[in-house]
PDB file of C-alpha atoms and ligand atoms in Angstrom:
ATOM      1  CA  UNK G   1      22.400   3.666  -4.313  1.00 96.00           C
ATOM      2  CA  UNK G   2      19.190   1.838  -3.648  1.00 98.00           C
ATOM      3  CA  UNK G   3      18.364  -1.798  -3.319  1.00 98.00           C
ATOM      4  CA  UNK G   4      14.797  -2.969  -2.491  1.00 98.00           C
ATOM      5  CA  UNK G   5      13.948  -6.705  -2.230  1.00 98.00           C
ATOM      6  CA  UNK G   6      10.535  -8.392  -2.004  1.00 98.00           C
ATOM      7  CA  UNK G   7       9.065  -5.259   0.009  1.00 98.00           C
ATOM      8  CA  UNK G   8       5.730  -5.808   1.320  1.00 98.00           C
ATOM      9  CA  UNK G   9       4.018  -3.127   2.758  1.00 98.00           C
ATOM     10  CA  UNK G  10       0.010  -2.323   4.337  1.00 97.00           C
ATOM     11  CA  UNK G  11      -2.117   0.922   4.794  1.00 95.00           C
ATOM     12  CA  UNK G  12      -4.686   0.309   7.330  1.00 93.00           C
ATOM     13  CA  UNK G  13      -4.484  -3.612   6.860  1.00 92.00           C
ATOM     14  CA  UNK G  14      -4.774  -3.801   3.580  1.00 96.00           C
ATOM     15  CA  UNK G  15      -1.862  -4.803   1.790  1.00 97.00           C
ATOM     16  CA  UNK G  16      -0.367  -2.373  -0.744  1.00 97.00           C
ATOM     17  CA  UNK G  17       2.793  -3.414  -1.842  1.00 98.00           C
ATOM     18  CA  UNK G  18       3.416  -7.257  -2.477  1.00 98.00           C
ATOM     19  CA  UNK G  19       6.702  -7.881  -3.099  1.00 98.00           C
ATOM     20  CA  UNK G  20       8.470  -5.376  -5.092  1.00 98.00           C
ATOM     21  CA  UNK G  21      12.103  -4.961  -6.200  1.00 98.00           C
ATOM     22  CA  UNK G  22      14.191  -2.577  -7.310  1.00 98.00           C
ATOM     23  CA  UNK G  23      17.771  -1.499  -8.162  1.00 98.00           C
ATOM     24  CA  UNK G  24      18.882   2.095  -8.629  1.00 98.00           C
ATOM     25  CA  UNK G  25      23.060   2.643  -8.941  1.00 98.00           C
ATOM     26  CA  UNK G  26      24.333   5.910  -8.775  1.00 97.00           C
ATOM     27  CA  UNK G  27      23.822   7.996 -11.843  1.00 98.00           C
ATOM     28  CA  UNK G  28      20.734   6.478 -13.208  1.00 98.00           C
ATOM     29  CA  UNK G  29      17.157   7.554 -13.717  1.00 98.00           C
ATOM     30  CA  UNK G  30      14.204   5.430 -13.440  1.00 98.00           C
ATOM     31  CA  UNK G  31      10.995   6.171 -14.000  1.00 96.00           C
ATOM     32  CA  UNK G  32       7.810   3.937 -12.487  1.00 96.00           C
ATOM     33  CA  UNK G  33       4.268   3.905 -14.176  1.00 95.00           C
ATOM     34  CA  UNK G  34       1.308   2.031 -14.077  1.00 94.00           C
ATOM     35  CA  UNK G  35      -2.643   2.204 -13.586  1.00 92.00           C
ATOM     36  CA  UNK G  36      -3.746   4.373 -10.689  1.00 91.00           C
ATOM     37  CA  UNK G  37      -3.916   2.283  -7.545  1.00 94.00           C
ATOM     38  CA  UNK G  38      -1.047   0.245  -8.037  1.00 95.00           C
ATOM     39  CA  UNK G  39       0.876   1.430  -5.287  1.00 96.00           C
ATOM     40  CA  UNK G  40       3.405   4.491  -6.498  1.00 95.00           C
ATOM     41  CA  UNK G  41       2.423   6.813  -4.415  1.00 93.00           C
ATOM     42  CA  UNK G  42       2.755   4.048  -1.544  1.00 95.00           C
ATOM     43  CA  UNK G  43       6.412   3.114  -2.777  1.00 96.00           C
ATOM     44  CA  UNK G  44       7.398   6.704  -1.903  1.00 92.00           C
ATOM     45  CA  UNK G  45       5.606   7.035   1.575  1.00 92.00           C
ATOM     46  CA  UNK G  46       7.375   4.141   2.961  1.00 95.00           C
ATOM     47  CA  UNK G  47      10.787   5.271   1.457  1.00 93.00           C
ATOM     48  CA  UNK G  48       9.763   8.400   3.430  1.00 89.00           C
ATOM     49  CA  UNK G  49       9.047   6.530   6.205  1.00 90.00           C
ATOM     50  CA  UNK G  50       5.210   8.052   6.549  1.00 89.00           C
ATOM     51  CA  UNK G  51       3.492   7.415   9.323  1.00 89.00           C
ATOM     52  CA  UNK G  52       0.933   4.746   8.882  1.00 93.00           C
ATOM     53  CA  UNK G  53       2.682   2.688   6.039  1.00 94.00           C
ATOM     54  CA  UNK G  54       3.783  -0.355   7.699  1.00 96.00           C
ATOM     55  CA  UNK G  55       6.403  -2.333   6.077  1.00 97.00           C
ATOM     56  CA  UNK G  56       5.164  -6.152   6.538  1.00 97.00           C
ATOM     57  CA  UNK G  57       8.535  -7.815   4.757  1.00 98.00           C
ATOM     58  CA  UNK G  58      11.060  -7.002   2.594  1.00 98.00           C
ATOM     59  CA  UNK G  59      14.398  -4.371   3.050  1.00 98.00           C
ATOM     60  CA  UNK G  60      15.359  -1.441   1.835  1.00 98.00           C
ATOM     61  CA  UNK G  61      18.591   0.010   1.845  1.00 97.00           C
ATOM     62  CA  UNK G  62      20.221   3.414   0.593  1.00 96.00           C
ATOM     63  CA  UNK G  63      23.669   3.606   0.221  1.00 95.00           C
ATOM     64  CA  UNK G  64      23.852   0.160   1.916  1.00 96.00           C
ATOM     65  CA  UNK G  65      22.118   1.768   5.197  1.00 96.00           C
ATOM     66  CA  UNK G  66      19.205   0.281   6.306  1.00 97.00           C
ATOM     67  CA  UNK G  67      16.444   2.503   5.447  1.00 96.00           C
ATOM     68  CA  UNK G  68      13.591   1.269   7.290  1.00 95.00           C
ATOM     69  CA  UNK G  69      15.114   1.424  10.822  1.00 91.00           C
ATOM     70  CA  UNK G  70      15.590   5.242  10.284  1.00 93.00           C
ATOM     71  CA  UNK G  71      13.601   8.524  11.262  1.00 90.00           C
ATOM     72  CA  UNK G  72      12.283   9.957   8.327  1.00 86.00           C
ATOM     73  CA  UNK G  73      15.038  13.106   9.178  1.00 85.00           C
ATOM     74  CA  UNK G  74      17.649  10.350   9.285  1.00 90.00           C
ATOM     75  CA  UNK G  75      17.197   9.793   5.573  1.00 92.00           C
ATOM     76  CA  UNK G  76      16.937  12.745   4.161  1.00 88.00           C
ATOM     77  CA  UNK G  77      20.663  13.725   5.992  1.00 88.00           C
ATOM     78  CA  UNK G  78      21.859  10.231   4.507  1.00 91.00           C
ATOM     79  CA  UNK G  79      20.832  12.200   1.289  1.00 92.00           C
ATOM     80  CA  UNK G  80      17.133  10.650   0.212  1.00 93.00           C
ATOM     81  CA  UNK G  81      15.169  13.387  -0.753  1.00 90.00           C
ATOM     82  CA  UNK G  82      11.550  13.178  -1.836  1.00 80.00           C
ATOM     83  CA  UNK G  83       9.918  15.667  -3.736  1.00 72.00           C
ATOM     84  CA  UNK G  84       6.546  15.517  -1.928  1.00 61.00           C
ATOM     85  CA  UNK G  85       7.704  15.587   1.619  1.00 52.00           C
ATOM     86  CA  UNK G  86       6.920  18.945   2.391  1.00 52.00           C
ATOM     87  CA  UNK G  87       3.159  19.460   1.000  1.00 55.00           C
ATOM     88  CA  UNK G  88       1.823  21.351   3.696  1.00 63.00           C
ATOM     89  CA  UNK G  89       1.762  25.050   4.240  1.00 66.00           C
ATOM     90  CA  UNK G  90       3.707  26.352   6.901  1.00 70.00           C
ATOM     91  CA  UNK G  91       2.176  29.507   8.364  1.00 72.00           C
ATOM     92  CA  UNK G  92       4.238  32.634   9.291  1.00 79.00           C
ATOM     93  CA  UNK G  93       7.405  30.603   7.782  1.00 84.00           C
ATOM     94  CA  UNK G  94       8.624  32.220   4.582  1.00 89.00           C
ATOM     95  CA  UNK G  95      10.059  30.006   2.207  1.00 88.00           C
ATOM     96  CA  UNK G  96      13.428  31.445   2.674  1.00 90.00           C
ATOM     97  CA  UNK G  97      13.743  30.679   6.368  1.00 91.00           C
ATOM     98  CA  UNK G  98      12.691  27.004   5.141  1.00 88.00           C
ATOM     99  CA  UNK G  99      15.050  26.356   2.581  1.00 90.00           C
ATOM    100  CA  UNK G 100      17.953  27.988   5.308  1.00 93.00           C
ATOM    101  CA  UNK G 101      16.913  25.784   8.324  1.00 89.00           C
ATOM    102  CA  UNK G 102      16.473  22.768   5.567  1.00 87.00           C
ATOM    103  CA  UNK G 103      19.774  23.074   4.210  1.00 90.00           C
ATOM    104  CA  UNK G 104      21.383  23.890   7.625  1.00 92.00           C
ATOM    105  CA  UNK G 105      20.163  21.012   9.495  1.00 88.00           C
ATOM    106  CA  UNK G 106      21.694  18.278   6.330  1.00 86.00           C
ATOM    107  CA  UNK G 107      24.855  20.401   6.983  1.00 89.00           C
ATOM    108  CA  UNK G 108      25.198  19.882  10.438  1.00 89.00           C
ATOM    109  CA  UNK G 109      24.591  16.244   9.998  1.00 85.00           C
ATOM    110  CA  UNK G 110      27.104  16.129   7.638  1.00 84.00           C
ATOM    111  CA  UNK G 111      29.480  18.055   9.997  1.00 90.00           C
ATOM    112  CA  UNK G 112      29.278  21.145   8.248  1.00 91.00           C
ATOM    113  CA  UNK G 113      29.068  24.549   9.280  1.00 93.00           C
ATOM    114  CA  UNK G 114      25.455  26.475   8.349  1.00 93.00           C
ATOM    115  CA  UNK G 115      25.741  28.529   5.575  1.00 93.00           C
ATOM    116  CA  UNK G 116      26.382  31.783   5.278  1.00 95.00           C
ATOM    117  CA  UNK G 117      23.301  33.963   4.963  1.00 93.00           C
ATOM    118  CA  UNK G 118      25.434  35.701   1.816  1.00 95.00           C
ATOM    119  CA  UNK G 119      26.005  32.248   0.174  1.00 95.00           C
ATOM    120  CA  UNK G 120      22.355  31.052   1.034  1.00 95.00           C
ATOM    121  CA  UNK G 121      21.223  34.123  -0.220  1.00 95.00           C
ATOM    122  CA  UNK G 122      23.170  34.026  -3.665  1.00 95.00           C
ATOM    123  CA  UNK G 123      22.677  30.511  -3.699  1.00 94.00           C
ATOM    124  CA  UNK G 124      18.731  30.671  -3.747  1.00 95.00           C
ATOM    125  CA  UNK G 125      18.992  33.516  -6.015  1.00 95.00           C
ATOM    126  CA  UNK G 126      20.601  31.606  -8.472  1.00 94.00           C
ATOM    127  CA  UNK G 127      18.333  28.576  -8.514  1.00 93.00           C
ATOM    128  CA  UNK G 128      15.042  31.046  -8.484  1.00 92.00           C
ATOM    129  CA  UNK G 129      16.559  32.011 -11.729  1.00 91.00           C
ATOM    130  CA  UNK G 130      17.127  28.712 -13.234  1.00 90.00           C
ATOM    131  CA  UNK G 131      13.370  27.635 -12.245  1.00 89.00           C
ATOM    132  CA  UNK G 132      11.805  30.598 -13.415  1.00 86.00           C
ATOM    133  CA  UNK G 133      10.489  31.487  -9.924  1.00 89.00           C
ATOM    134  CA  UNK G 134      10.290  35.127  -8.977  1.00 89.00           C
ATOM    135  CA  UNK G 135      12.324  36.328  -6.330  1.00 91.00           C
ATOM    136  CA  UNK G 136       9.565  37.312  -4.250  1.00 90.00           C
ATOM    137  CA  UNK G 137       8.843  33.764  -4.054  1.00 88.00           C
ATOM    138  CA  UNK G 138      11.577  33.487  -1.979  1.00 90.00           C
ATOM    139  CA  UNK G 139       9.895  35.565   0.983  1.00 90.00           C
ATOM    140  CA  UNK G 140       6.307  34.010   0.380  1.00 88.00           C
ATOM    141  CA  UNK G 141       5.064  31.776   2.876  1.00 85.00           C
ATOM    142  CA  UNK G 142       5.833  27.884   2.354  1.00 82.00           C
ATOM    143  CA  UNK G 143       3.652  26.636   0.053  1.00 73.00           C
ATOM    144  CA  UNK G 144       1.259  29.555   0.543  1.00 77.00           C
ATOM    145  CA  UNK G 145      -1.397  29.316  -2.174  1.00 76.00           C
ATOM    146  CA  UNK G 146       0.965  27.912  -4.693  1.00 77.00           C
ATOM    147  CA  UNK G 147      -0.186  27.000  -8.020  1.00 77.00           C
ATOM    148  CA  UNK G 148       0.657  23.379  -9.623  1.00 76.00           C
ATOM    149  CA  UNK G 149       3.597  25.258 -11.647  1.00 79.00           C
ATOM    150  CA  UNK G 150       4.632  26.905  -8.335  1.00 81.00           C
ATOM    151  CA  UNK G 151       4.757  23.205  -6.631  1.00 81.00           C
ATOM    152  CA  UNK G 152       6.436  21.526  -8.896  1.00 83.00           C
ATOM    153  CA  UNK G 153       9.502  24.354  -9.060  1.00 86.00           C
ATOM    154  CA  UNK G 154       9.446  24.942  -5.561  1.00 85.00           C
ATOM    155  CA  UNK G 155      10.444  21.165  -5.014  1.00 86.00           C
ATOM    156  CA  UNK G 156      13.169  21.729  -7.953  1.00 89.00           C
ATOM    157  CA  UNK G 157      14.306  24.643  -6.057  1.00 90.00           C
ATOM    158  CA  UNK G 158      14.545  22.607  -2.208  1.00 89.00           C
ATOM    159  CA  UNK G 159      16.168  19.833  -4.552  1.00 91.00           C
ATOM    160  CA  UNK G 160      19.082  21.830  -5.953  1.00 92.00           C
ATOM    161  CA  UNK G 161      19.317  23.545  -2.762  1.00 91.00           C
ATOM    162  CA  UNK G 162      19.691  20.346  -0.506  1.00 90.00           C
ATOM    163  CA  UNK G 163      21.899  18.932  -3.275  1.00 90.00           C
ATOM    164  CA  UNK G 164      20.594  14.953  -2.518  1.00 93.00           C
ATOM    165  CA  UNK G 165      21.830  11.860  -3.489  1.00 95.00           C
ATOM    166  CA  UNK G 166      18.569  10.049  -4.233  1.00 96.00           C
ATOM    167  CA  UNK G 167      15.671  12.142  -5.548  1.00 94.00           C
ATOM    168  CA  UNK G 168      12.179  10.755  -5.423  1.00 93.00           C
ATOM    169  CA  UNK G 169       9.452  12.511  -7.206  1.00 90.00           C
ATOM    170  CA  UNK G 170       5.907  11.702  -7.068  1.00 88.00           C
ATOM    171  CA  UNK G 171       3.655  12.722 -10.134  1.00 80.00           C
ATOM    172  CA  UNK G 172       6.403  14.269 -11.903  1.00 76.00           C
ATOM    173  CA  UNK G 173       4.000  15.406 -14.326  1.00 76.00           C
ATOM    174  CA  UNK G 174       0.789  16.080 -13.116  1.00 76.00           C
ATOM    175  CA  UNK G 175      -1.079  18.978 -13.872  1.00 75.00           C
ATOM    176  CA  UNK G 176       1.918  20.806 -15.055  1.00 80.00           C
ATOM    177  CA  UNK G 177       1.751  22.753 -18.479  1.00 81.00           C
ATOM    178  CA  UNK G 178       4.770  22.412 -21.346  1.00 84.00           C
ATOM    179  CA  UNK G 179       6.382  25.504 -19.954  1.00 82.00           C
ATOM    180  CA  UNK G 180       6.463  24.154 -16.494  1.00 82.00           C
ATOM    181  CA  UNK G 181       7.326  20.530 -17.388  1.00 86.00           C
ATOM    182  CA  UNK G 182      10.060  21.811 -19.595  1.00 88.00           C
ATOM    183  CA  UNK G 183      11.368  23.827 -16.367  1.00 86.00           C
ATOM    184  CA  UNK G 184      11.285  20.334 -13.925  1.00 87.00           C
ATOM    185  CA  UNK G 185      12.833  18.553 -16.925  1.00 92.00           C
ATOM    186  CA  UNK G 186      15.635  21.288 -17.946  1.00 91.00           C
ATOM    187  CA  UNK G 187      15.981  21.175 -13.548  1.00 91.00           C
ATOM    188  CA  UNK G 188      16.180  17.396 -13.230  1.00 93.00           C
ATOM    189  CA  UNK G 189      18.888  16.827 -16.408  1.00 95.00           C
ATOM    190  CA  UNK G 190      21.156  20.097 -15.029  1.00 93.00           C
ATOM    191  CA  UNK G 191      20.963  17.883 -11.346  1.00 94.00           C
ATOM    192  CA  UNK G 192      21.910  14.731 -13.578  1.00 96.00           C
ATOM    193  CA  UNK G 193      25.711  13.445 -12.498  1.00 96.00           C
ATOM    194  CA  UNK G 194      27.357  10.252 -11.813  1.00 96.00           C
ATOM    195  CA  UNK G 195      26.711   9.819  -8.497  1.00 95.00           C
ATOM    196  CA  UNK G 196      23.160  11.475  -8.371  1.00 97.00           C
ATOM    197  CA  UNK G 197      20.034   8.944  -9.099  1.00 97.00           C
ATOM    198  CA  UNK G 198      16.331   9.590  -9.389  1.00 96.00           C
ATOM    199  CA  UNK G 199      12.900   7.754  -9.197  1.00 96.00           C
ATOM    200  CA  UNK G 200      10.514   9.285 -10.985  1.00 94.00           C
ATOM    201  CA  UNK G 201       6.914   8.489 -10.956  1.00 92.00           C
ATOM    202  CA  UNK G 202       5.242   9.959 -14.129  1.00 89.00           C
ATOM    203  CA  UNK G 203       1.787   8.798 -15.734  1.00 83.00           C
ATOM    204  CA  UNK G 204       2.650  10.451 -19.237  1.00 82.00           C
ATOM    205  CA  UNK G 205       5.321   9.222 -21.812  1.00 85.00           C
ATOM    206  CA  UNK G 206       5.506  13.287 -22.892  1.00 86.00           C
ATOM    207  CA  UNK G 207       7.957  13.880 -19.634  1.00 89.00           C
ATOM    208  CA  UNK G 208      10.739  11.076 -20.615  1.00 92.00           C
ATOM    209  CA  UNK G 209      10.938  12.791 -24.025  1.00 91.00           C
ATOM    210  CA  UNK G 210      12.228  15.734 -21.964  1.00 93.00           C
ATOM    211  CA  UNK G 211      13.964  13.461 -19.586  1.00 94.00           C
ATOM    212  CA  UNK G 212      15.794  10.417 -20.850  1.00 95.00           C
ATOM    213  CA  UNK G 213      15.266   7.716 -18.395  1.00 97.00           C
ATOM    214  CA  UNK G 214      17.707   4.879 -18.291  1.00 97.00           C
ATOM    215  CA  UNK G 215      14.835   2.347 -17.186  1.00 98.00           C
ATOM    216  CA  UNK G 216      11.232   2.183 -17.287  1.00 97.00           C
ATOM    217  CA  UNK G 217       9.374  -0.240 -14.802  1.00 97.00           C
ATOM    218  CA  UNK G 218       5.739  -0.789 -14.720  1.00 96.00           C
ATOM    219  CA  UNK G 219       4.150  -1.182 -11.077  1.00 96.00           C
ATOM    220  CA  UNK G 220       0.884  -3.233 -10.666  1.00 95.00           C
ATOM    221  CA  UNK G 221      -0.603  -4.171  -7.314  1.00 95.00           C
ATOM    222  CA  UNK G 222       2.116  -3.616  -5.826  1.00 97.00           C
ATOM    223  CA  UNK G 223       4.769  -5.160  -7.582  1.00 97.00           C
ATOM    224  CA  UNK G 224       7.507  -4.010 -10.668  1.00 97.00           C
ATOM    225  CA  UNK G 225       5.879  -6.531 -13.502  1.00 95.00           C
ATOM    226  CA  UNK G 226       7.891  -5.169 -16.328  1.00 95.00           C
ATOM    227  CA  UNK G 227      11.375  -3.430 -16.908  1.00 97.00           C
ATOM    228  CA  UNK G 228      12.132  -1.759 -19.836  1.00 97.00           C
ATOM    229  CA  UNK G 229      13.998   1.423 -21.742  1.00 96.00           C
ATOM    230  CA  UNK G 230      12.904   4.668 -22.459  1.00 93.00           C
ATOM    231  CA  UNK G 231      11.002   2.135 -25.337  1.00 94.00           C
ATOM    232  CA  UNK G 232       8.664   0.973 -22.860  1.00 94.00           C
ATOM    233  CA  UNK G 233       7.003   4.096 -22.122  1.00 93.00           C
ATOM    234  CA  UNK G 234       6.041   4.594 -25.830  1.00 92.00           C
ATOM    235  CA  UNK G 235       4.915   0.933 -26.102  1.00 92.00           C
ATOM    236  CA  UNK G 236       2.703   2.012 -22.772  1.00 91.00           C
ATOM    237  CA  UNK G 237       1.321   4.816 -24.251  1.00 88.00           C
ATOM    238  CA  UNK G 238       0.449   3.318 -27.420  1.00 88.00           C
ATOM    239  CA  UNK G 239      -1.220  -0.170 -25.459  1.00 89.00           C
ATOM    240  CA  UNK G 240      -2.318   0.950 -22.141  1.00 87.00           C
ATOM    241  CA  UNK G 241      -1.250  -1.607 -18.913  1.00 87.00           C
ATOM    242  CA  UNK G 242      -3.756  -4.171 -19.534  1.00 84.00           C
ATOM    243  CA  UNK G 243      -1.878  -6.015 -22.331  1.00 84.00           C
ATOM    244  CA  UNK G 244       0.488  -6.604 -19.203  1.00 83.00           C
ATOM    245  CA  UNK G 245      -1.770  -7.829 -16.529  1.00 73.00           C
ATOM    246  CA  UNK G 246      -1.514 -11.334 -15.488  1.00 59.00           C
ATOM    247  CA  UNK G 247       2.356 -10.813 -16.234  1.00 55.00           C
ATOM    248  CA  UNK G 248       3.086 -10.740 -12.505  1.00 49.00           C
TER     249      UNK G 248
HETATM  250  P1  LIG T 301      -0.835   5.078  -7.003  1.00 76.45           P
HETATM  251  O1  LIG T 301       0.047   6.161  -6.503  1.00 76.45           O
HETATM  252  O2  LIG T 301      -0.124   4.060  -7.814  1.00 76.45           O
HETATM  253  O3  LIG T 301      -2.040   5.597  -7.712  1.00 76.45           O
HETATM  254  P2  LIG T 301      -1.291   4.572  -4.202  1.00 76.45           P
HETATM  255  O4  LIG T 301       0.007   4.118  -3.667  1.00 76.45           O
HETATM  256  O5  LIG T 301      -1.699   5.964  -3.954  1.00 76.45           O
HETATM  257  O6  LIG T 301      -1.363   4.239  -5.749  1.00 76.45           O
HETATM  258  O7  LIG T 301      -2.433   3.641  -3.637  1.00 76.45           O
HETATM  259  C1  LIG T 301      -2.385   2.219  -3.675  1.00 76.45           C
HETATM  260  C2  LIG T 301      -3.554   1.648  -2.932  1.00 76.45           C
HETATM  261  O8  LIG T 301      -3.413   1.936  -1.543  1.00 76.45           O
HETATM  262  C3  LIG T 301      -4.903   2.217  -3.356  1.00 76.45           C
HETATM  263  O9  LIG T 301      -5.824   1.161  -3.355  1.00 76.45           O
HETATM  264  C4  LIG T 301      -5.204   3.219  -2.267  1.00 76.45           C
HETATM  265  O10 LIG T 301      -6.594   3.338  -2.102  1.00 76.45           O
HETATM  266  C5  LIG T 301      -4.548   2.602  -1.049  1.00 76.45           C
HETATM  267  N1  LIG T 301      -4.074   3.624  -0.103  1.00 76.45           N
HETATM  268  C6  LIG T 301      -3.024   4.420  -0.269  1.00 76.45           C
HETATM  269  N2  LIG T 301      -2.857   5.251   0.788  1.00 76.45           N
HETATM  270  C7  LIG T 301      -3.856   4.958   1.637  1.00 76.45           C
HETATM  271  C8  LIG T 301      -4.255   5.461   2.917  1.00 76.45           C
HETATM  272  N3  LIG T 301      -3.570   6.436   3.525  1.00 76.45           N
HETATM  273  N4  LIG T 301      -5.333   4.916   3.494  1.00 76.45           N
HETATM  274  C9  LIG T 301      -6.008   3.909   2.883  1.00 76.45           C
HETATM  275  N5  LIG T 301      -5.694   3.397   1.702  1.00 76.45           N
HETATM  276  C10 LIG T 301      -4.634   3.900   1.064  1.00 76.45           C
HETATM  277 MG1  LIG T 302      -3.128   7.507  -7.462  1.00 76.45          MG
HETATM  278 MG1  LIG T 303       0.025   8.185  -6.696  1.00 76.45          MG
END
């Protein structure tokens, strides 16, 4: 699914990422912590393809396509999705229209027809359901003074609508309540199948006990120094990262 080797990586001449690898096959879920600054955050912009993160070595490839040649569009119709790519509000663009044109344009580029405005409609209705967002949501502007529960459901709701193969989420966790982490966990397991895979970056153990994670990797300036289970996370939480400084 995806394959990164010995990617290096700067923001504004300072290097970021020094050489990390990872290996995600279809079906699995890993999750990535480690202290703040070691480059998560980072990992995901350049898998986005973010302005202003220059990739210095290194490849990454998603379903053996060459990731870092493409448009950032490119990879989301080859089926990357990441959770934080859309963070801005839109003005005058309800969140309907969005999720339509979204889901439209991955069709065409998969030679589809666009939906119906029936099916999108029952569709969306659906998912608002299984996130717990009210259906007025749907005709809210994008991101229009959502809350942190609000965020975090909204990018469930794009996810299940887009239907990706490779889902990226950034701060999985963060600032969310248990009802709302319950609601990205419950979202994330019913989107769990063979051929689906996610990266989940997550600072607190408490999420993996909602969502089992088949590996846990620690990043540190810019690089995975430790791979683990589900295990892992627990040791983390009990130890902190520093026991595992100087690993690398
Ligand atoms: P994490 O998500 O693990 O907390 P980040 O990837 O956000 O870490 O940041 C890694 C390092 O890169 C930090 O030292 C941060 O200050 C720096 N950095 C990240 N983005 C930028 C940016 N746009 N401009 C300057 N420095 C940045
Ligand atoms: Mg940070
Ligand atoms: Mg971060």
């Amino acid at each position: 699914m995806l394959k990164i080797d010995n990617l290096h990586a700067k923001v504004e001449d300072k290097d970021i990422l020094k050489g990390l690898n990872l290996s995600v096959k279809p079906g699995e879920v890993h999750a990535i912590m480690g202290p703040n600054g070691s480059g998560k955050s980072t990992l995901g912009h350049v898998l986005a393809g973010r302005p202003g993160y220059h990739v210095t070595a290194g490849t990454a490839t998603l379903l053996g396509q060459n990731l870092l040649d493409m448009e950032t569009e490119e990879r989301a119709h080859l089926g990357l999705f990441l959770a934080f790519q859309y963070p801005v509000e839109i003005p005058g663009v309800s969140n309907m229209e969005f999720l339509k044109a979204a889901v439209d344009t991955v069709r065409e580029s998969r030679g589809q027809e666009s939906i119906s405005s029936v099916d999108f409609m029952k569709k969306a209705r659906a998912i608002c359901k299984e996130v717990d967002l009210d259906l007025s949501f749907l005709k809210r502007g994008v991101n229009e003074g959502f809350s942190g529960g609000e965020k975090k459901r909204n990018e469930l709701m794009q996810m299940m609508m887009l239907e990706p193969k490779l889902c990226v989420m950034d701060e999985t966790d963060s600032g969310l309540d248990i009802d709302a982490l319950q609601v990205v966990a419950n979202g994330v397991n019913a989107m769990r199948n063979s051929e689906r895979s996610f990266v989940l970056v997550t600072h607190y153990q408490r999420l993996l006990d909602y969502i089992e994670p088949d590996f846990v990797h620690v990043l540190s300036e810019g690089r995975i120094i430790k791979t683990g289970d589900k295990s892992l996370a627990l040791e983390l939480e009990e130890k902190g990262y520093a026991w595992l400084e100087g690993a690398a």
